[in-house]
Coordinates of C-alpha atoms and ligand atoms in Angstrom, one line a residue:
X248 CA 152.1 111.6 116.6
X249 CA 149.6 110.1 114.4
X250 CA 146.3 109.9 115.4
X251 CA 144.8 106.5 115.7
X252 CA 142.1 105.8 112.9
X253 CA 139.4 102.8 113.3
X254 CA 137.6 102.6 110.1
X255 CA 134.4 100.4 110.6
X256 CA 131.8 99.4 107.5
X257 CA 135.4 100.3 105.5
X258 CA 134.7 99.5 102.3
X259 CA 137.3 99.8 99.9
X260 CA 138.7 102.2 101.7
X261 CA 138.2 106.0 100.1
X262 CA 137.3 107.6 103.7
X263 CA 140.2 106.3 105.1
X264 CA 142.4 107.1 102.1
X265 CA 141.4 110.8 102.8
X266 CA 142.6 110.5 106.1
X267 CA 145.5 108.6 105.6
X268 CA 146.9 111.9 103.2
X269 CA 147.0 114.1 105.7
X270 CA 150.4 115.1 107.0
X271 CA 151.6 117.9 109.4
X272 CA 154.6 120.5 108.4
X273 CA 157.3 117.8 109.3
X274 CA 156.1 115.1 107.1
X275 CA 154.6 112.9 109.4
X276 CA 151.1 111.5 109.0
X277 CA 147.8 112.8 110.8
X278 CA 146.4 110.2 110.9
X279 CA 147.3 106.0 110.9
X280 CA 145.3 103.3 110.6
X281 CA 144.7 101.5 113.4
X282 CA 142.3 99.0 111.7
X283 CA 139.6 98.7 109.1
X284 CA 136.9 96.1 109.5
X285 CA 134.8 95.3 106.8
X286 CA 133.1 92.5 105.6
X287 CA 133.3 91.8 102.1
X288 CA 136.4 89.7 101.1
X289 CA 136.7 91.6 97.7
X290 CA 137.0 94.9 99.6
X291 CA 138.5 93.3 102.4
X292 CA 141.8 92.1 100.1
X293 CA 141.9 96.5 97.8
X294 CA 142.1 97.2 101.8
X295 CA 144.7 94.8 102.2
X296 CA 146.8 96.0 99.1
X297 CA 146.2 99.9 100.1
X298 CA 147.3 99.4 103.5
X299 CA 150.4 97.4 102.0
X300 CA 151.4 99.7 99.4
X301 CA 151.3 102.8 102.3
X302 CA 153.5 101.1 104.3
X303 CA 155.6 101.0 101.6
X304 CA 155.2 104.3 100.4
X305 CA 156.1 105.2 104.3
X306 CA 159.5 104.2 103.5
X307 CA 160.4 104.6 100.2
X308 CA 158.5 108.2 99.9
X309 CA 157.3 107.4 96.1
X310 CA 155.7 104.4 94.3
X311 CA 157.8 101.1 94.5
X312 CA 159.3 99.2 91.2
X313 CA 157.0 96.4 92.5
X314 CA 153.6 98.1 92.7
X315 CA 154.2 99.9 89.6
X316 CA 154.7 96.3 88.3
X317 CA 151.9 95.2 89.8
X318 CA 149.7 98.3 87.8
X319 CA 151.0 97.2 85.2
X320 CA 149.8 93.3 85.2
X321 CA 153.3 92.7 84.6
X322 CA 153.6 90.8 88.3
X323 CA 150.2 88.9 89.8
X324 CA 149.3 90.1 93.8
X325 CA 150.6 86.6 94.9
X326 CA 154.3 87.4 93.6
X327 CA 153.7 91.0 94.9
X328 CA 153.1 90.3 98.0
X329 CA 156.1 87.5 97.8
X330 CA 158.0 89.9 96.9
X331 CA 160.9 90.9 99.7
X332 CA 160.6 94.4 99.9
X333 CA 157.1 93.8 100.3
X334 CA 156.6 91.1 102.2
X335 CA 156.9 92.5 105.6
X336 CA 154.5 95.0 104.6
X337 CA 151.9 92.7 103.9
X338 CA 152.3 90.7 107.1
X339 CA 151.3 94.7 108.7
X340 CA 148.4 95.0 106.5
X341 CA 147.2 91.4 107.4
X342 CA 146.7 93.1 110.5
X343 CA 145.3 96.4 109.9
X344 CA 142.5 94.8 107.8
X345 CA 140.1 92.5 109.8
X346 CA 137.6 90.2 107.9
X347 CA 134.4 90.6 110.1
X348 CA 130.5 91.1 109.5
X349 CA 129.8 93.0 112.1
X350 CA 127.0 92.3 114.4
X351 CA 125.7 90.5 117.8
X352 CA 127.4 87.6 117.0
X353 CA 130.6 88.5 116.5
X354 CA 131.1 91.6 118.8
X355 CA 133.3 89.3 121.2
X356 CA 135.8 89.2 118.6
X357 CA 135.5 92.8 117.2
X358 CA 135.8 94.3 120.2
X359 CA 138.7 92.6 121.1
X360 CA 140.3 93.4 118.3
X361 CA 139.6 97.1 118.2
X362 CA 141.1 97.3 122.2
X363 CA 144.0 95.1 121.2
X364 CA 144.9 97.6 118.0
X365 CA 143.9 100.8 120.4
X366 CA 146.8 99.6 122.8
X367 CA 149.1 98.7 120.0
X368 CA 148.8 102.3 119.1
X369 CA 149.9 103.9 122.4
X370 CA 146.5 104.7 123.9
X371 CA 145.4 108.5 123.8
X372 CA 143.0 109.8 121.6
X373 CA 141.7 108.7 118.4
X374 CA 138.8 109.0 116.2
X375 CA 136.2 106.5 114.5
X376 CA 135.4 106.1 110.9
X377 CA 132.4 105.0 108.6
X378 CA 129.0 104.9 108.7
X379 CA 126.3 101.3 109.4
X380 CA 125.7 100.0 105.7
X381 CA 122.8 101.9 103.8
X382 CA 120.9 99.7 101.9
X383 CA 118.1 99.5 104.7
X384 CA 117.6 103.4 104.8
X385 CA 118.0 104.0 100.9
X386 CA 114.7 105.2 99.8
X387 CA 115.2 102.5 96.7
X388 CA 115.6 100.0 99.7
X389 CA 112.2 100.9 101.6
X390 CA 110.5 101.2 98.4
X391 CA 111.4 98.2 97.2
X392 CA 110.5 96.4 100.3
X393 CA 106.7 98.0 101.4
X394 CA 104.4 95.6 103.1
X395 CA 107.6 92.9 104.1
X396 CA 107.2 92.3 107.3
X397 CA 110.9 91.6 108.0
X398 CA 112.1 94.8 106.9
X399 CA 111.6 96.1 110.3
X400 CA 113.4 93.6 111.7
X401 CA 116.2 94.1 109.2
X402 CA 119.1 93.7 111.1
X403 CA 121.1 96.0 108.7
X404 CA 118.1 98.0 109.8
X405 CA 119.9 98.4 113.3
X406 CA 123.4 97.7 112.8
X407 CA 123.7 101.3 113.8
X408 CA 123.7 99.8 117.1
X409 CA 127.0 98.0 116.5
X410 CA 128.4 101.2 115.7
X411 CA 126.6 102.8 119.3
X412 CA 128.0 99.7 121.0
X413 CA 131.9 100.7 119.8
X414 CA 131.1 104.4 120.7
X415 CA 129.4 103.2 124.2
X416 CA 132.8 100.9 125.0
X417 CA 135.5 102.8 123.5
X418 CA 134.7 106.2 123.7
X419 CA 136.5 108.1 120.7
X420 CA 137.3 111.3 120.6
X421 CA 135.3 112.5 117.8
X422 CA 133.6 110.1 115.0
X423 CA 132.9 110.7 111.5
X424 CA 129.2 108.8 110.9
X425 CA 128.1 108.8 106.9
X426 CA 125.1 107.7 105.5
X427 CA 123.1 107.7 102.1
X428 CA 120.4 110.6 102.4
X429 CA 117.1 108.6 102.6
X430 CA 118.4 108.1 106.1
X431 CA 117.0 111.1 107.3
X432 CA 113.1 110.1 106.4
X433 CA 113.5 106.8 107.1
X434 CA 111.3 105.2 109.9
X435 CA 111.6 102.7 112.6
X436 CA 108.9 101.5 115.2
X437 CA 106.5 104.6 114.4
X438 CA 109.8 107.2 114.6
X439 CA 112.1 108.8 112.4
X440 CA 115.7 106.9 112.4
X441 CA 117.4 109.7 112.2
X442 CA 115.9 111.5 115.4
X443 CA 116.3 108.1 117.4
X444 CA 120.1 108.0 116.0
X445 CA 120.5 111.5 117.0
X446 CA 118.9 111.1 120.6
X447 CA 120.9 108.2 121.0
X448 CA 124.2 109.5 120.1
X449 CA 123.7 112.6 122.8
X450 CA 122.3 110.1 125.5
X451 CA 124.4 110.2 128.6
X452 CA 122.1 108.0 130.1
X453 CA 123.9 105.2 127.2
X454 CA 126.9 106.7 128.3
X455 CA 127.1 108.8 125.0
X456 CA 127.8 111.9 125.8
X457 CA 128.5 113.3 121.8
X458 CA 127.3 116.5 120.0
X459 CA 126.4 116.2 116.5
X460 CA 127.4 118.8 114.4
X461 CA 127.5 119.3 110.8
X462 CA 130.6 119.6 108.8
X463 CA 128.4 122.1 106.4
X464 CA 126.4 124.6 108.8
X465 CA 128.0 126.1 111.7
X466 CA 125.0 126.8 114.0
X467 CA 125.1 125.2 117.2
X468 CA 124.1 121.4 117.5
X469 CA 121.0 122.0 119.3
X470 CA 119.5 123.8 116.2
X471 CA 120.4 121.7 113.1
X472 CA 117.8 120.7 111.3
X473 CA 118.3 117.1 109.5
X474 CA 119.1 119.1 106.3
X475 CA 122.0 120.6 107.7
X476 CA 123.9 117.2 107.4
X477 CA 123.8 116.9 104.1
X478 CA 126.9 117.2 102.4
X479 CA 126.9 118.0 98.3
X480 CA 130.5 116.2 97.0
X481 CA 129.9 118.8 94.4
X482 CA 130.5 122.0 96.4
X483 CA 133.5 120.2 97.9
X484 CA 135.8 120.2 94.4
X485 CA 134.4 116.8 93.7
X486 CA 133.6 116.1 89.9
X487 CA 130.3 114.3 91.5
X488 CA 127.0 115.4 92.6
X489 CA 127.1 112.8 95.6
X490 CA 124.6 114.0 98.6
X491 CA 125.6 112.0 101.7
X492 CA 125.0 112.3 105.2
X493 CA 127.6 113.0 107.0
X494 CA 127.6 113.4 111.0
X495 CA 130.0 114.5 113.1
X496 CA 130.0 113.6 116.5
X497 CA 132.1 115.6 119.2
X498 CA 132.8 114.0 122.7
X499 CA 131.2 116.1 125.5
X500 CA 134.6 117.1 126.8
X501 CA 135.8 118.4 123.4
X502 CA 132.7 120.8 122.4
X503 CA 134.2 124.1 123.9
X504 CA 136.6 123.5 120.6
X505 CA 135.1 125.6 118.3
X506 CA 132.9 124.8 115.3
X507 CA 134.7 124.4 111.8
X508 CA 132.8 123.2 108.7
X509 CA 134.5 122.4 105.2
X510 CA 135.0 125.4 103.1
X511 CA 133.0 125.8 99.6
X512 CA 135.2 124.7 96.7
X513 CA 135.1 125.7 92.7
X514 CA 133.1 123.1 90.4
X515 CA 134.9 120.5 88.9
X516 CA 133.5 118.9 85.5
X517 CA 133.7 115.3 84.0
X518 CA 136.3 116.9 81.8
X519 CA 138.4 117.9 84.3
X520 CA 139.0 114.4 85.5
X521 CA 138.3 111.8 82.8
X522 CA 138.8 114.5 79.7
X523 CA 142.6 113.5 79.3
X524 CA 142.2 110.0 79.4
X525 CA 143.4 107.6 76.7
X526 CA 139.9 107.4 73.9
X527 CA 139.6 103.5 73.6
X528 CA 137.1 101.8 72.0
X529 CA 134.1 100.1 72.9
X530 CA 133.7 96.5 72.6
X531 CA 130.7 94.1 71.9
X532 CA 128.4 91.9 72.9
X533 CA 128.2 89.1 72.0
X534 CA 132.4 88.7 71.6
X535 CA 132.3 86.4 68.4
X536 CA 130.9 89.6 66.4
X537 CA 133.5 92.3 68.4
X538 CA 136.3 93.4 65.9
X539 CA 137.1 96.5 64.7
X540 CA 135.0 96.9 61.2
X541 CA 132.1 96.4 63.3
X542 CA 132.6 99.0 66.3
X543 CA 133.9 101.1 63.3
X544 CA 130.4 100.6 61.2
X545 CA 128.1 101.3 64.4
X546 CA 129.4 104.7 65.1
X547 CA 129.3 105.4 61.0
X548 CA 125.4 104.2 61.3
X549 CA 124.9 106.5 64.8
X550 CA 126.4 109.7 63.1
X551 CA 124.9 109.3 59.9
X552 CA 121.4 109.3 62.1
X553 CA 122.7 112.4 64.5
X554 CA 123.5 114.4 61.4
X555 CA 127.2 114.5 62.2
X556 CA 130.3 114.0 60.1
X557 CA 132.2 110.5 59.6
X558 CA 134.0 109.4 63.4
X559 CA 137.8 110.6 62.1
X560 CA 139.6 108.9 65.1
X561 CA 140.6 105.4 64.1
X562 CA 144.1 105.5 66.8
X563 CA 142.3 103.6 69.4
X564 CA 144.1 101.2 71.5
X565 CA 143.5 97.4 70.8
X566 CA 141.5 95.4 73.4
X567 CA 143.1 93.6 75.7
X568 CA 145.6 96.2 77.0
X569 CA 145.5 96.2 80.6
X570 CA 147.7 98.7 81.3
X571 CA 147.8 101.5 78.4
X572 CA 150.7 104.2 78.1
X573 CA 149.3 107.7 79.5
X574 CA 150.7 110.7 80.7
X575 CA 148.1 112.8 82.5
X576 CA 147.7 116.6 81.0
X577 CA 145.6 117.3 84.4
X578 CA 146.8 119.7 86.6
X579 CA 146.7 122.0 89.8
X580 CA 145.3 120.3 93.2
X581 CA 143.7 117.5 91.3
X582 CA 146.4 116.6 89.7
X583 CA 148.7 116.5 92.6
X584 CA 145.8 114.3 93.9
X585 CA 145.1 111.8 91.2
X586 CA 147.9 111.8 89.0
X587 CA 151.2 109.3 90.0
X588 CA 154.2 110.9 88.1
X589 CA 156.2 107.4 89.0
X590 CA 153.4 105.8 86.8
X591 CA 153.8 105.7 82.5
X592 CA 150.3 104.1 82.3
X593 CA 146.6 103.8 83.7
X594 CA 145.4 100.6 84.6
X595 CA 141.6 99.3 84.6
X596 CA 140.2 101.8 81.9
X597 CA 138.8 98.8 79.6
X598 CA 135.3 99.5 78.1
X599 CA 132.8 96.9 79.0
X600 CA 130.7 94.9 76.3
X601 CA 127.1 95.8 75.1
X602 CA 125.2 94.8 72.1
X603 CA 125.8 97.1 69.0
X604 CA 122.1 98.5 69.0
X605 CA 123.1 100.0 72.5
X606 CA 126.1 101.3 71.4
X607 CA 124.6 103.1 69.0
X608 CA 122.2 104.9 70.9
X609 CA 124.9 106.1 73.4
X610 CA 126.8 107.4 70.2
X611 CA 123.6 109.1 69.1
X612 CA 122.5 110.1 72.6
X613 CA 126.3 111.7 73.4
X614 CA 126.2 113.8 69.7
X615 CA 122.6 114.9 71.0
X616 CA 123.6 115.8 75.0
X617 CA 127.2 117.9 72.7
X618 CA 124.4 119.8 71.9
X619 CA 124.0 120.8 75.2
X620 CA 120.2 118.3 75.6
X621 CA 119.8 116.1 78.0
X622 CA 118.4 113.2 76.0
X623 CA 115.8 111.3 76.8
X624 CA 114.9 107.2 75.4
X625 CA 112.0 109.2 73.3
X626 CA 114.9 111.6 71.7
X627 CA 115.8 108.4 70.1
X628 CA 115.2 108.4 65.5
X629 CA 112.6 105.2 65.5
X630 CA 115.7 103.1 63.7
X631 CA 117.3 103.1 67.5
X632 CA 114.2 102.9 69.3
X633 CA 114.5 100.2 72.2
X634 CA 112.2 97.4 70.6
X635 CA 109.8 97.5 73.9
X636 CA 105.9 98.3 74.0
X637 CA 106.9 101.4 76.4
X638 CA 109.4 102.9 74.1
X639 CA 107.4 105.8 73.6
X640 CA 106.5 106.5 77.4
X641 CA 107.5 109.5 79.0
X642 CA 107.0 109.0 82.6
X643 CA 110.1 107.9 84.4
X644 CA 112.2 105.9 85.2
X645 CA 112.0 104.5 81.3
X646 CA 112.0 107.7 79.7
X647 CA 115.3 108.2 81.8
X648 CA 116.5 105.1 81.0
X649 CA 120.0 106.7 79.1
X650 CA 122.0 109.0 80.6
X651 CA 125.3 110.5 79.1
X652 CA 127.4 112.5 81.6
X653 CA 128.4 115.9 80.7
X654 CA 131.5 117.2 80.1
X655 CA 130.5 120.4 81.5
X656 CA 129.4 119.2 84.8
X657 CA 130.0 117.2 87.6
X658 CA 128.5 113.3 86.8
X659 CA 125.8 112.1 88.3
X660 CA 126.2 110.1 91.7
X661 CA 128.6 106.8 90.8
X662 CA 126.1 104.3 92.9
X663 CA 127.4 101.2 93.9
X664 CA 125.3 98.8 91.2
X665 CA 127.2 101.1 88.6
X666 CA 127.9 97.9 86.6
X667 CA 124.4 97.0 86.1
X668 CA 123.7 100.7 84.7
X669 CA 125.7 100.8 82.0
X670 CA 123.1 102.9 80.5
X671 CA 123.1 105.7 82.9
X672 CA 126.9 106.3 82.9
X673 CA 127.3 107.3 78.9
X674 CA 130.6 108.3 78.4
X675 CA 130.2 111.9 76.8
X676 CA 132.7 111.3 73.8
X677 CA 130.3 109.6 70.8
X678 CA 133.2 109.0 69.2
X679 CA 134.2 106.5 71.7
X680 CA 129.9 105.6 72.4
X681 CA 130.5 103.0 75.3
X682 CA 129.7 103.2 79.3
X683 CA 132.3 104.6 81.7
X684 CA 135.4 102.5 82.6
X685 CA 136.0 101.2 86.2
X686 CA 139.2 104.1 86.6
X687 CA 136.4 106.5 84.7
X688 CA 134.6 105.6 88.3
X689 CA 137.0 106.0 89.9
X690 CA 138.4 109.2 89.2
X691 CA 134.8 110.7 89.7
X692 CA 134.9 109.8 92.9
X693 CA 138.3 110.9 93.1
X694 CA 140.0 107.5 93.8
X695 CA 144.0 108.5 92.7
X696 CA 145.3 106.5 89.6
X697 CA 147.8 104.2 91.9
X698 CA 144.5 102.9 94.0
X699 CA 143.6 99.5 92.7
X700 CA 140.7 97.6 92.8
X701 CA 140.8 93.7 93.5
X702 CA 138.4 91.3 92.3
X703 CA 136.6 91.2 88.8
X704 CA 134.9 94.2 87.2
X705 CA 131.9 93.8 88.8
X706 CA 133.3 93.9 92.2
X707 CA 135.6 97.0 91.2
X708 CA 132.6 98.8 90.2
X709 CA 130.9 97.9 93.5
X710 CA 134.1 99.1 95.4
X711 CA 134.5 102.6 93.7
X712 CA 130.6 103.4 93.8
X713 CA 130.1 102.5 97.4
X714 CA 133.0 104.4 98.8
X715 CA 133.2 108.1 99.8
X716 CA 135.1 110.2 97.6
X717 CA 138.6 110.3 99.2
X718 CA 139.1 113.8 98.3
X719 CA 135.9 114.7 100.7
X720 CA 137.1 112.5 103.1
X721 CA 140.5 114.3 102.9
X722 CA 138.9 117.8 103.4
X723 CA 136.5 116.0 106.3
X724 CA 140.1 114.8 108.2
X725 CA 141.3 118.6 108.1
X726 CA 138.8 119.3 109.8
X727 CA 139.0 116.5 112.5
X728 CA 142.6 117.3 112.7
X729 CA 142.6 121.1 113.7
X730 CA 139.5 120.1 116.3
X731 CA 142.0 117.7 117.8
X732 CA 144.8 120.4 117.2
Ligands
SAM220 C1 129.2 102.5 102.3 S1 130.5 101.3 102.1 C2 131.4 101.8 102.9 C3 132.2 103.2 102.1 C4 133.5 102.9 103.2 N1 133.0 103.9 104.3 C5 134.1 104.4 102.1 O1 134.7 105.4 102.0 O2 134.9 103.5 101.0 C6 129.6 100.3 103.4 C7 130.7 98.8 103.7 O3 129.5 98.4 105.0 C8 129.9 96.8 104.8 N2 129.4 96.3 105.3 C9 127.9 95.9 105.8 N3 127.4 95.4 106.4 C10 128.6 95.0 107.3 C11 128.4 94.3 108.3 N4 127.4 93.5 109.1 N5 129.8 94.2 109.2 C12 131.3 94.7 108.4 N6 131.0 95.5 107.0 C13 129.4 95.4 106.8 C14 129.6 96.6 103.0 O4 130.2 95.4 102.6 C15 130.3 97.5 102.5 O5 131.6 97.5 101.9

């Protein structure tokens, strides 16, 4: 029997993807999603599509043709859902994904959905995954709101109470609560919010009798320090430096079971996961100035300024190809996880538009990065220096306004506002002179290539950056599955 999972604040489903991917030796799924609750309409569309895909694949055992057609842009989402092989799974997915803004006002609705879905799943032990949203805890969010009296009452600040309500009412065997690191030091009404959450969750008086364990430090719950809850994704085979707080709550009647932690894995680099994707040319804004020759001119200029030879590669796909022919050269566990051998192409791999001046800066800085430097704004030659009176300032964040991702190490954190921060995600290949595509960001987050994010490009980037890396989630799922036997 699969263990039911309730996924709240589900985002695009990164955490759930990892749990859903686990199978027992008989090929049965270890966990099955009872319901995903999320308020963002685009994330819900992505969740519904993924749930439909999983339903289809459970039956066929592979990626079915209608889904390949959708990925390749040969069919629309509407037609995909109308396909006779797909319709039934899409209906089930509608039941599985619920668009609800969790909060006091909707509590009765969410409670009845959870009760019904757990009943349908046949009762028994189940697992709660997801974490209350992080904006209000995040360091950036807090510094922007210093002196704002409404901050204390921000409903996001206390949304974790909705999470506590679900735990108190439905008593999962285990819960996995993810949050940003800023949550550890965030203050609320004179106390650290972290201490309060921990006290609440371990409080039999409130009907919440759980032991809060760390997934990385194997000491008794009572001896854990706040920093022991930080998981560094790059230490667990994820090609990205992403540090998040993850607490594992184990119901008190199960706490006698051995404590387990995630094993460390070797480092995975940016090159390991995006190095084999098709080279594409950057797009120039405004559209009226975009042409292969304008693009090449910018490349030539940047190469000359960096003292490099002329860029050679010109066999790049023309713009507008949603589906690029591609066969992966990745090998090993990562290939098994990321690559879908039924696909002969790759989607969501389109470059964003940038002004020629920014493209030239990207190229120049990535030439420097290739020489082992971590280039800063002031490394730009006068001709490429931003036309800004602060350009020569050495203080961060201005000095770090541009950041080239390095081939040989994990990337920096893929954040939810990556769409606005193209300058921070410069592709390491100077000849491509561009920021990362949605697919590249998704690979750094370890989303499989057959994961499709619904919405426009900004919404896609947003979803990708919000997620728990699915491969990390799979490793967490293994710990939970072992715990539940
Ligand atoms: C950090 S993301 C979750 C990522 C997810 N665990 C994953 O692995 O993909 C947080 C999500 O909570 C959602 N959210 C925020 N407030 C919410 C609310 N009151 N009710 C439901 N969802 C909410 C946001 O839209 C966002 O998608």
